Tab-separated table of C-alpha atoms and ligand atoms in Angstrom:
chain	number	residue	atom	x	y	z
A	1	MET	CA	-33.119	-13.674	27.627
A	2	LEU	CA	-36.637	-12.228	26.969
A	3	GLY	CA	-39.270	-14.732	27.187
A	4	ASP	CA	-37.637	-17.852	25.568
A	5	LYS	CA	-35.231	-16.097	23.163
A	6	LYS	CA	-31.895	-14.533	23.431
A	7	VAL	CA	-31.776	-10.807	22.887
A	8	LEU	CA	-30.148	-8.903	19.813
A	9	TYR	CA	-29.545	-5.109	19.802
A	10	SER	CA	-28.262	-2.980	17.187
A	11	GLY	CA	-28.707	0.508	15.555
A	12	MET	CA	-27.450	3.237	13.352
A	13	GLN	CA	-26.839	6.817	13.609
A	14	ALA	CA	-29.390	9.156	12.213
A	15	THR	CA	-26.722	11.038	10.403
A	16	GLY	CA	-26.270	11.431	6.680
A	17	ASN	CA	-27.949	9.354	3.869
A	18	LEU	CA	-27.422	5.787	4.027
A	19	THR	CA	-25.091	4.068	1.726
A	20	LEU	CA	-24.869	0.661	0.119
A	21	GLY	CA	-22.320	-0.207	2.714
A	22	ASN	CA	-24.566	0.536	5.532
A	23	TYR	CA	-27.273	-1.666	3.642
A	24	LEU	CA	-25.104	-4.829	2.523
A	25	GLY	CA	-22.886	-4.671	5.658
A	26	ALA	CA	-25.501	-4.146	8.309
A	27	LEU	CA	-29.217	-3.602	7.738
A	28	LYS	CA	-29.787	-6.398	5.078
A	29	ASN	CA	-28.448	-8.879	7.466
A	30	TRP	CA	-30.682	-7.958	10.165
A	31	VAL	CA	-33.781	-9.007	8.523
A	32	ASN	CA	-35.117	-12.337	9.661
A	33	LEU	CA	-32.893	-12.274	12.870
A	34	ASN	CA	-36.258	-12.027	14.747
A	35	GLU	CA	-36.984	-15.707	14.045
A	36	GLU	CA	-34.173	-16.758	16.420
A	37	TYR	CA	-33.810	-13.651	18.695
A	38	GLU	CA	-35.837	-11.005	20.380
A	39	CYS	CA	-34.717	-7.878	18.573
A	40	PHE	CA	-34.192	-4.316	19.208
A	41	PHE	CA	-32.983	-1.838	16.648
A	42	GLY	CA	-32.701	1.728	17.605
A	43	VAL	CA	-32.479	4.982	15.526
A	44	MET	CA	-29.546	6.430	17.329
A	45	ASP	CA	-30.574	10.054	17.506
A	46	LEU	CA	-28.918	10.975	20.690
A	47	HIS	CA	-25.534	9.807	19.302
A	48	SER	CA	-26.082	12.022	16.233
A	49	ILE	CA	-25.943	15.220	18.129
A	50	THR	CA	-22.187	14.573	18.857
A	51	VAL	CA	-21.957	16.517	15.569
A	52	ARG	CA	-23.970	19.568	14.720
A	53	GLN	CA	-27.368	18.862	13.165
A	54	ASN	CA	-29.583	21.348	11.300
A	55	PRO	CA	-33.032	20.585	13.178
A	56	ALA	CA	-35.326	20.253	9.995
A	57	GLU	CA	-32.897	17.930	8.291
A	58	PHE	CA	-32.243	15.946	11.636
A	59	ARG	CA	-35.919	15.331	12.071
A	60	LYS	CA	-36.183	14.320	8.523
A	61	ARG	CA	-33.414	11.949	8.667
A	62	ALA	CA	-34.452	10.178	11.935
A	63	LYS	CA	-37.859	9.536	10.693
A	64	SER	CA	-36.307	8.352	7.181
A	65	LEU	CA	-33.961	5.993	8.949
A	66	LEU	CA	-36.899	4.411	10.691
A	67	ALA	CA	-38.845	3.883	7.504
A	68	LEU	CA	-35.858	2.425	6.012
A	69	TYR	CA	-35.566	-0.225	8.521
A	70	ILE	CA	-39.122	-1.114	7.854
A	71	ALA	CA	-38.614	-0.869	4.005
A	72	ALA	CA	-35.528	-3.157	4.400
A	73	GLY	CA	-37.721	-5.738	5.729
A	74	LEU	CA	-37.620	-5.485	9.255
A	75	ASP	CA	-41.138	-6.193	10.357
A	76	PRO	CA	-42.158	-3.829	13.303
A	77	GLU	CA	-44.490	-6.099	14.648
A	78	LYS	CA	-41.726	-8.510	15.317
A	79	ASN	CA	-38.719	-6.213	15.822
A	80	CYS	CA	-38.714	-3.237	18.353
A	81	ILE	CA	-37.666	-0.636	15.958
A	82	TYR	CA	-37.721	2.804	17.990
A	83	TYR	CA	-35.967	6.032	18.440
A	84	GLN	CA	-33.443	6.201	21.257
A	85	SER	CA	-34.296	9.813	22.404
A	86	HIS	CA	-37.768	8.593	23.199
A	87	VAL	CA	-36.506	6.230	25.910
A	88	SER	CA	-34.956	8.694	28.553
A	89	ALA	CA	-33.221	5.390	30.278
A	90	HIS	CA	-30.540	5.732	27.593
A	91	ALA	CA	-29.623	9.034	28.607
A	92	GLU	CA	-29.837	8.057	32.323
A	93	LEU	CA	-27.744	4.925	31.875
A	94	GLY	CA	-25.306	6.876	29.692
A	95	TRP	CA	-24.553	9.230	32.663
A	96	ILE	CA	-24.218	6.474	35.150
A	97	LEU	CA	-21.828	4.455	32.904
A	98	ASP	CA	-19.820	7.694	32.273
A	99	CYS	CA	-18.865	7.325	35.825
A	100	PHE	CA	-17.654	3.634	35.298
A	101	THR	CA	-15.618	4.518	32.258
A	102	TYR	CA	-12.055	5.654	32.401
A	103	MET	CA	-10.572	8.553	30.364
A	104	GLY	CA	-7.635	6.374	29.376
A	105	GLU	CA	-10.175	3.816	27.681
A	106	LEU	CA	-11.985	6.606	25.850
A	107	ASN	CA	-8.697	7.991	24.711
A	108	ARG	CA	-7.949	4.776	22.701
A	109	MET	CA	-11.192	4.804	20.757
A	110	THR	CA	-10.266	5.017	17.057
A	111	GLN	CA	-13.599	6.413	16.267
A	112	PHE	CA	-13.156	9.307	18.546
A	113	LYS	CA	-9.746	9.868	16.900
A	114	ASP	CA	-11.200	9.781	13.542
A	115	LYS	CA	-14.127	12.059	14.429
A	116	SER	CA	-12.174	14.578	16.374
A	117	ALA	CA	-9.680	15.068	13.599
A	118	LYS	CA	-12.733	15.484	11.015
A	119	HIS	CA	-14.629	17.762	13.324
A	120	ALA	CA	-11.549	19.708	15.022
A	121	ASP	CA	-13.817	22.780	15.577
A	122	ASN	CA	-16.225	20.789	17.813
A	123	VAL	CA	-14.510	18.152	19.860
A	124	ASN	CA	-17.087	17.913	22.517
A	125	ALA	CA	-17.349	15.807	25.503
A	126	GLY	CA	-20.169	13.890	24.038
A	127	LEU	CA	-18.005	12.692	21.048
A	128	PHE	CA	-15.372	11.566	23.711
A	129	THR	CA	-18.025	9.602	25.910
A	130	TYR	CA	-20.005	8.214	22.766
A	131	PRO	CA	-19.042	4.599	23.880
A	132	ALA	CA	-20.653	4.914	27.319
A	133	LEU	CA	-23.805	5.890	25.696
A	134	MET	CA	-23.480	3.070	23.102
A	135	ALA	CA	-22.746	0.712	26.135
A	136	ALA	CA	-26.015	1.926	27.728
A	137	ASP	CA	-28.098	1.159	24.654
A	138	ILE	CA	-26.790	-2.294	24.584
A	139	LEU	CA	-26.931	-2.867	28.389
A	140	LEU	CA	-30.401	-1.565	28.989
A	141	TYR	CA	-32.005	-4.367	26.962
A	142	GLN	CA	-29.700	-7.109	28.403
A	143	ALA	CA	-28.595	-7.835	24.852
A	144	ASP	CA	-26.736	-11.197	24.377
A	145	TYR	CA	-25.742	-10.266	20.904
A	146	VAL	CA	-24.946	-6.944	18.945
A	147	PRO	CA	-24.569	-7.287	15.137
A	148	VAL	CA	-22.197	-4.566	13.946
A	149	GLY	CA	-19.496	-4.190	11.500
A	150	ARG	CA	-15.742	-4.525	12.435
A	151	ASP	CA	-15.260	-0.848	12.778
A	152	GLN	CA	-17.540	-1.129	15.906
A	153	GLN	CA	-15.700	-4.005	17.463
A	154	GLN	CA	-13.556	-1.531	19.753
A	155	HIS	CA	-17.002	-0.196	21.048
A	156	LEU	CA	-18.303	-3.564	21.819
A	157	GLU	CA	-15.095	-4.488	23.759
A	158	ILE	CA	-15.340	-1.393	25.880
A	159	THR	CA	-19.017	-2.254	26.337
A	160	ARG	CA	-18.109	-5.608	27.759
A	161	ASP	CA	-15.415	-4.102	30.080
A	162	ILE	CA	-17.818	-1.612	31.450
A	163	ALA	CA	-20.427	-4.135	32.085
A	164	GLU	CA	-17.967	-6.388	33.819
A	165	ARG	CA	-16.985	-3.421	35.914
A	166	VAL	CA	-20.272	-2.814	37.031
A	167	ASN	CA	-21.262	-6.415	37.657
A	168	ALA	CA	-18.158	-6.846	39.871
A	169	ILE	CA	-19.644	-4.392	42.238
A	170	TYR	CA	-23.285	-4.846	41.533
A	171	GLU	CA	-23.610	-8.518	40.954
A	172	GLY	CA	-25.839	-9.680	37.972
A	173	VAL	CA	-26.894	-6.341	36.675
A	174	PHE	CA	-25.904	-6.824	33.215
A	175	THR	CA	-25.863	-9.580	30.652
A	176	ILE	CA	-22.325	-9.475	28.922
A	177	PRO	CA	-23.079	-9.019	25.277
A	178	GLU	CA	-21.159	-10.663	22.333
A	179	GLY	CA	-20.522	-9.232	18.874
A	180	TYR	CA	-22.341	-10.952	16.192
A	181	TYR	CA	-20.564	-10.640	12.755
A	182	GLY	CA	-22.575	-12.900	10.646
A	183	LYS	CA	-21.339	-15.118	7.909
A	184	ARG	CA	-18.932	-12.949	5.899
A	185	GLY	CA	-19.358	-9.576	7.017
A	186	ALA	CA	-19.165	-7.514	3.768
A	187	LYS	CA	-17.000	-4.493	4.053
A	188	ILE	CA	-17.974	-2.175	1.212
A	189	MET	CA	-15.080	0.206	0.243
A	190	SER	CA	-15.430	3.614	-1.428
A	191	LEU	CA	-15.697	3.457	-5.337
A	192	GLN	CA	-13.398	6.331	-5.415
A	193	ASP	CA	-10.824	5.092	-3.018
A	194	PRO	CA	-11.141	1.156	-2.534
A	195	THR	CA	-8.616	1.255	0.387
A	196	LYS	CA	-11.356	3.464	2.456
A	197	LYS	CA	-14.699	2.282	3.574
A	198	MET	CA	-17.720	3.445	1.802
A	199	SER	CA	-19.142	6.007	4.473
A	200	LYS	CA	-22.246	8.255	4.599
A	201	SER	CA	-19.984	11.202	5.701
A	202	ASP	CA	-17.569	11.000	2.899
A	203	GLU	CA	-17.360	14.437	1.003
A	204	ASN	CA	-17.241	13.023	-2.544
A	205	PRO	CA	-20.679	11.660	-3.464
A	206	ASN	CA	-19.235	9.603	-6.136
A	207	GLY	CA	-17.451	7.270	-3.638
A	208	SER	CA	-20.656	6.159	-2.141
A	209	ILE	CA	-24.014	4.718	-3.547
A	210	TYR	CA	-26.862	6.131	-1.533
A	211	LEU	CA	-29.866	3.875	-0.844
A	212	MET	CA	-32.018	6.215	-2.711
A	213	ASP	CA	-29.875	6.936	-5.809
A	214	ASP	CA	-31.754	6.357	-9.073
A	215	PRO	CA	-30.584	3.711	-11.538
A	216	ASP	CA	-28.789	6.152	-13.826
A	217	THR	CA	-26.845	7.516	-10.868
A	218	ILE	CA	-25.873	4.005	-9.820
A	219	VAL	CA	-24.689	3.149	-13.286
A	220	ARG	CA	-22.823	6.296	-13.758
A	221	LYS	CA	-20.919	6.017	-10.293
A	222	ILE	CA	-20.117	2.182	-10.883
A	223	LYS	CA	-18.759	3.047	-14.263
A	224	ARG	CA	-16.559	5.665	-12.784
A	225	ALA	CA	-15.358	3.406	-10.001
A	226	VAL	CA	-11.653	3.211	-9.689
A	227	THR	CA	-10.245	-0.210	-10.957
A	228	ASP	CA	-6.715	-1.012	-12.427
A	229	SER	CA	-5.138	-1.502	-15.893
A	230	ASP	CA	-4.922	-5.307	-15.656
A	231	ASN	CA	-8.387	-5.982	-17.066
A	232	SER	CA	-8.850	-9.319	-15.363
A	233	ILE	CA	-11.851	-9.971	-13.079
A	234	ARG	CA	-10.505	-11.653	-10.127
A	235	TYR	CA	-10.488	-11.175	-6.252
A	236	SER	CA	-7.012	-10.333	-5.056
A	237	GLU	CA	-5.441	-8.224	-2.427
A	238	ASP	CA	-3.601	-6.159	-5.365
A	239	LYS	CA	-6.849	-5.367	-6.938
A	240	PRO	CA	-8.850	-3.540	-4.396
A	241	GLY	CA	-11.179	-1.704	-6.838
A	242	VAL	CA	-11.945	-4.943	-8.720
A	243	SER	CA	-12.306	-6.824	-5.375
A	244	ASN	CA	-14.790	-4.219	-3.897
A	245	LEU	CA	-17.038	-4.702	-7.014
A	246	LEU	CA	-16.953	-8.280	-6.764
A	247	ASP	CA	-17.843	-7.890	-3.043
A	248	ILE	CA	-20.780	-5.768	-3.847
A	249	TYR	CA	-21.922	-8.104	-6.584
A	250	SER	CA	-21.643	-11.090	-4.207
A	251	ALA	CA	-23.406	-9.241	-1.417
A	252	ALA	CA	-26.221	-7.995	-3.692
A	253	THR	CA	-26.828	-11.311	-5.495
A	254	GLY	CA	-25.952	-13.623	-2.726
A	255	LYS	CA	-23.503	-15.511	-4.878
A	256	SER	CA	-20.080	-16.519	-3.563
A	257	ILE	CA	-17.038	-14.715	-4.771
A	258	GLN	CA	-16.025	-17.525	-6.821
A	259	GLU	CA	-19.452	-17.800	-8.512
A	260	SER	CA	-19.396	-13.997	-8.968
A	261	GLU	CA	-15.959	-14.338	-10.666
A	262	LYS	CA	-17.485	-16.958	-12.894
A	263	ASP	CA	-20.378	-14.884	-14.090
A	264	PHE	CA	-17.657	-12.414	-15.626
A	265	GLU	CA	-15.224	-14.881	-16.993
A	266	GLY	CA	-13.854	-13.529	-20.262
A	267	LYS	CA	-15.683	-10.302	-19.957
A	268	GLY	CA	-14.037	-6.777	-19.865
A	269	TYR	CA	-14.276	-4.070	-17.149
A	270	GLY	CA	-17.133	-2.461	-19.036
A	271	ASP	CA	-19.560	-5.403	-18.991
A	272	PHE	CA	-18.360	-6.050	-15.458
A	273	LYS	CA	-19.264	-2.736	-14.188
A	274	LEU	CA	-22.462	-2.738	-15.832
A	275	GLY	CA	-23.216	-6.161	-14.376
A	276	VAL	CA	-22.369	-4.954	-11.047
A	277	ALA	CA	-24.514	-1.858	-11.461
A	278	GLU	CA	-27.658	-3.963	-12.193
A	279	SER	CA	-27.289	-6.205	-9.355
A	280	VAL	CA	-27.220	-3.023	-7.235
A	281	VAL	CA	-30.192	-1.503	-8.900
A	282	ASP	CA	-32.169	-4.707	-8.490
A	283	VAL	CA	-31.421	-4.914	-4.773
A	284	LEU	CA	-32.301	-1.168	-4.348
A	285	LYS	CA	-35.561	-1.218	-6.401
A	286	PRO	CA	-37.637	-2.951	-3.923
A	287	LEU	CA	-36.123	-0.962	-0.991
A	288	GLN	CA	-36.893	2.095	-2.668
A	289	ASP	CA	-40.433	1.399	-3.584
A	290	ASN	CA	-41.293	0.225	0.109
A	291	TYR	CA	-39.761	3.124	1.389
A	292	ASN	CA	-41.788	5.675	-0.738
A	293	ARG	CA	-44.909	3.963	0.515
A	294	ILE	CA	-43.986	3.861	4.013
A	295	ILE	CA	-42.635	7.202	4.401
A	296	ASN	CA	-45.881	8.944	3.168
A	297	ASP	CA	-47.994	6.772	5.579
A	298	LYS	CA	-48.024	8.985	8.538
A	299	ALA	CA	-50.726	7.058	10.622
A	300	TYR	CA	-48.945	3.691	10.208
A	301	LEU	CA	-45.637	5.251	11.468
A	302	GLU	CA	-47.030	6.832	14.346
A	303	GLU	CA	-48.815	3.578	15.472
A	304	ILE	CA	-45.588	1.601	15.018
A	305	ILE	CA	-43.585	4.417	16.861
A	306	LYS	CA	-46.012	4.458	19.795
A	307	LYS	CA	-46.356	0.712	20.262
A	308	ASN	CA	-42.437	0.027	20.026
A	309	ASP	CA	-41.502	3.026	22.231
A	310	ASP	CA	-43.623	1.566	24.966
A	311	LYS	CA	-42.020	-1.903	24.483
A	312	ALA	CA	-38.465	-0.329	24.515
A	313	ARG	CA	-39.328	1.745	27.694
A	314	TYR	CA	-40.720	-1.103	29.523
A	315	VAL	CA	-37.650	-3.421	28.954
A	316	ALA	CA	-34.997	-0.421	29.666
A	317	ASN	CA	-36.649	0.807	32.573
A	318	LYS	CA	-36.636	-2.548	34.058
A	319	THR	CA	-32.783	-2.741	33.755
A	320	LEU	CA	-32.360	0.943	35.201
A	321	ARG	CA	-34.612	0.326	38.068
A	322	LYS	CA	-32.758	-2.764	39.093
A	323	LEU	CA	-29.189	-0.812	38.632
A	324	ARG	CA	-30.563	2.166	40.779
A	325	LYS	CA	-31.737	-0.021	43.448
A	326	LYS	CA	-28.362	-1.847	43.793
A	327	MET	CA	-26.596	1.393	43.719
A	328	GLY	CA	-28.486	2.864	46.596
A	329	PHE	CA	-30.353	5.603	44.731
A	330	THR	CA	-33.667	6.600	46.635
A	331	ASP	CA	-36.862	5.103	45.521
A	332	ILE	CA	-38.955	7.007	43.061
A	333	PRO	CA	-42.289	7.224	44.512
A	334	ARG	CA	-44.941	5.762	41.979
B	1	ATP	P1	-20.250	7.917	9.146
B	1	ATP	O1	-19.665	7.981	8.070
B	1	ATP	O2	-21.368	8.879	9.696
B	1	ATP	O3	-19.228	7.488	10.279
B	1	ATP	P2	-20.814	5.089	8.526
B	1	ATP	O4	-21.470	5.236	6.984
B	1	ATP	O5	-19.488	4.761	8.691
B	1	ATP	O6	-21.031	6.669	9.112
B	1	ATP	P3	-22.359	4.116	10.778
B	1	ATP	O7	-23.584	4.885	11.239
B	1	ATP	O8	-20.849	4.332	11.710
B	1	ATP	O9	-22.020	4.196	9.211
B	1	ATP	O10	-22.599	2.508	10.610
B	1	ATP	C1	-23.810	1.887	10.699
B	1	ATP	C2	-23.718	0.412	10.236
B	1	ATP	O11	-23.282	0.123	9.036
B	1	ATP	C3	-22.477	-0.091	11.373
B	1	ATP	O12	-23.024	-1.383	11.720
B	1	ATP	C4	-21.386	-0.404	10.485
B	1	ATP	O13	-20.465	-1.388	10.762
B	1	ATP	C5	-22.163	-0.487	8.950
B	1	ATP	N1	-21.187	-0.089	8.003
B	1	ATP	C6	-20.813	1.207	7.715
B	1	ATP	N2	-20.042	1.405	6.541
B	1	ATP	C7	-20.017	0.162	6.060
B	1	ATP	C8	-19.427	-0.275	4.862
B	1	ATP	N3	-18.790	0.423	4.039
B	1	ATP	N4	-19.457	-1.611	4.646
B	1	ATP	C9	-19.881	-2.441	5.576
B	1	ATP	N5	-20.640	-2.107	6.601
B	1	ATP	C10	-20.816	-0.922	6.860
B	2	LTN	N1	-21.913	3.410	17.055
B	2	LTN	C1	-22.754	2.852	16.219
B	2	LTN	C2	-24.034	3.094	16.344
B	2	LTN	C3	-24.710	2.774	17.675
B	2	LTN	C4	-24.956	1.319	18.022
B	2	LTN	C5	-25.365	1.116	19.308
B	2	LTN	C6	-24.704	-0.005	17.429
B	2	LTN	C7	-25.102	3.397	18.611
B	2	LTN	N2	-25.438	2.720	19.655
B	2	LTN	C8	-25.765	0.116	19.925
B	2	LTN	C9	-25.085	-1.080	18.078
B	2	LTN	C10	-25.626	-1.015	19.329
B	2	LTN	C11	-22.227	3.145	14.842
B	2	LTN	O1	-21.629	4.279	14.580
B	2	LTN	N3	-22.547	2.305	13.887
């Protein structure tokens, strides 16, 4: 608890260009959570360096992600939006938690397996201990809830295990967090291969819609989306392409799947795709307008960063001090 509210924590890595999947599956659902919870959303730039980054691009991406959080509707006066690397407690607790995390546990992480296969030339120790740093992010803020997609569930489980392990020795240090999966966690699949999730690190740009894609690009990509030869617009396991487009339409418009199917009753795939593309353009247009305004307002962004960094540091350092003391580290003279 922080004040009289439960705490909610999440974040995204500042790598690649955000996709419609990131937006509909995560970011969009974070808006307004601050009414019920004390919310922290990090730009996870320390996690980003588990794969090599070009410095100029990395700087730009991190800033752009922060601006996107705001553009998507996270009010920075009501949500603590900040850069992970500005709060050194993350790296410090990350190290401590490395010492409470077992090799065997880390070996089981599917994200590690996937990413080490993808970056076979750079399977570094940071990629391996990624979950301990993620646990540090969450536990520093004593988070009760962590909204993430299903793909992050395993990382949340290990976070809980680590927290319980620490608490068993140093009583009451951490709040044990729970996943927060929302009403109907939309999982958006690749337009080119609807059995694979839409992902910002996909090499084929036609599989993903990026948040900054212009309307023509969106229409073109959706027109090319893989469907099937059956020509009926219904949600079904044996129709992954059509189901994915229905999922996108439903998440973009807020309509149920049934209502979405109804909207296209008696129509062909051409009209269907156009309708889906329009719903995506409508949802992205205000986001893009906001983003373009915010990213150019340097003074505003700087003010937000400073204020929120301070708040994040205050809360995180409090947890770190508590643990340091319990573990028997010597006091740091103030
Ligand atoms: P990468 O390709 O770099 O691994 P990613 O696109 O999978 O990245 P993450 O940074 O791992 O994205 O995820 C950020 C958030 O977006 C997470 O909460 C994740 O669950 C969510 N997310 C990512 N892709 C999708 C998707 N296709 N559908 C729904 N949610 C998604
Ligand atoms: N691993 C997450 C990003 C992430 C995160 C976190 C999410 C890093 N630290 C703490 C929630 C809470 C991802 O790849 N989506």
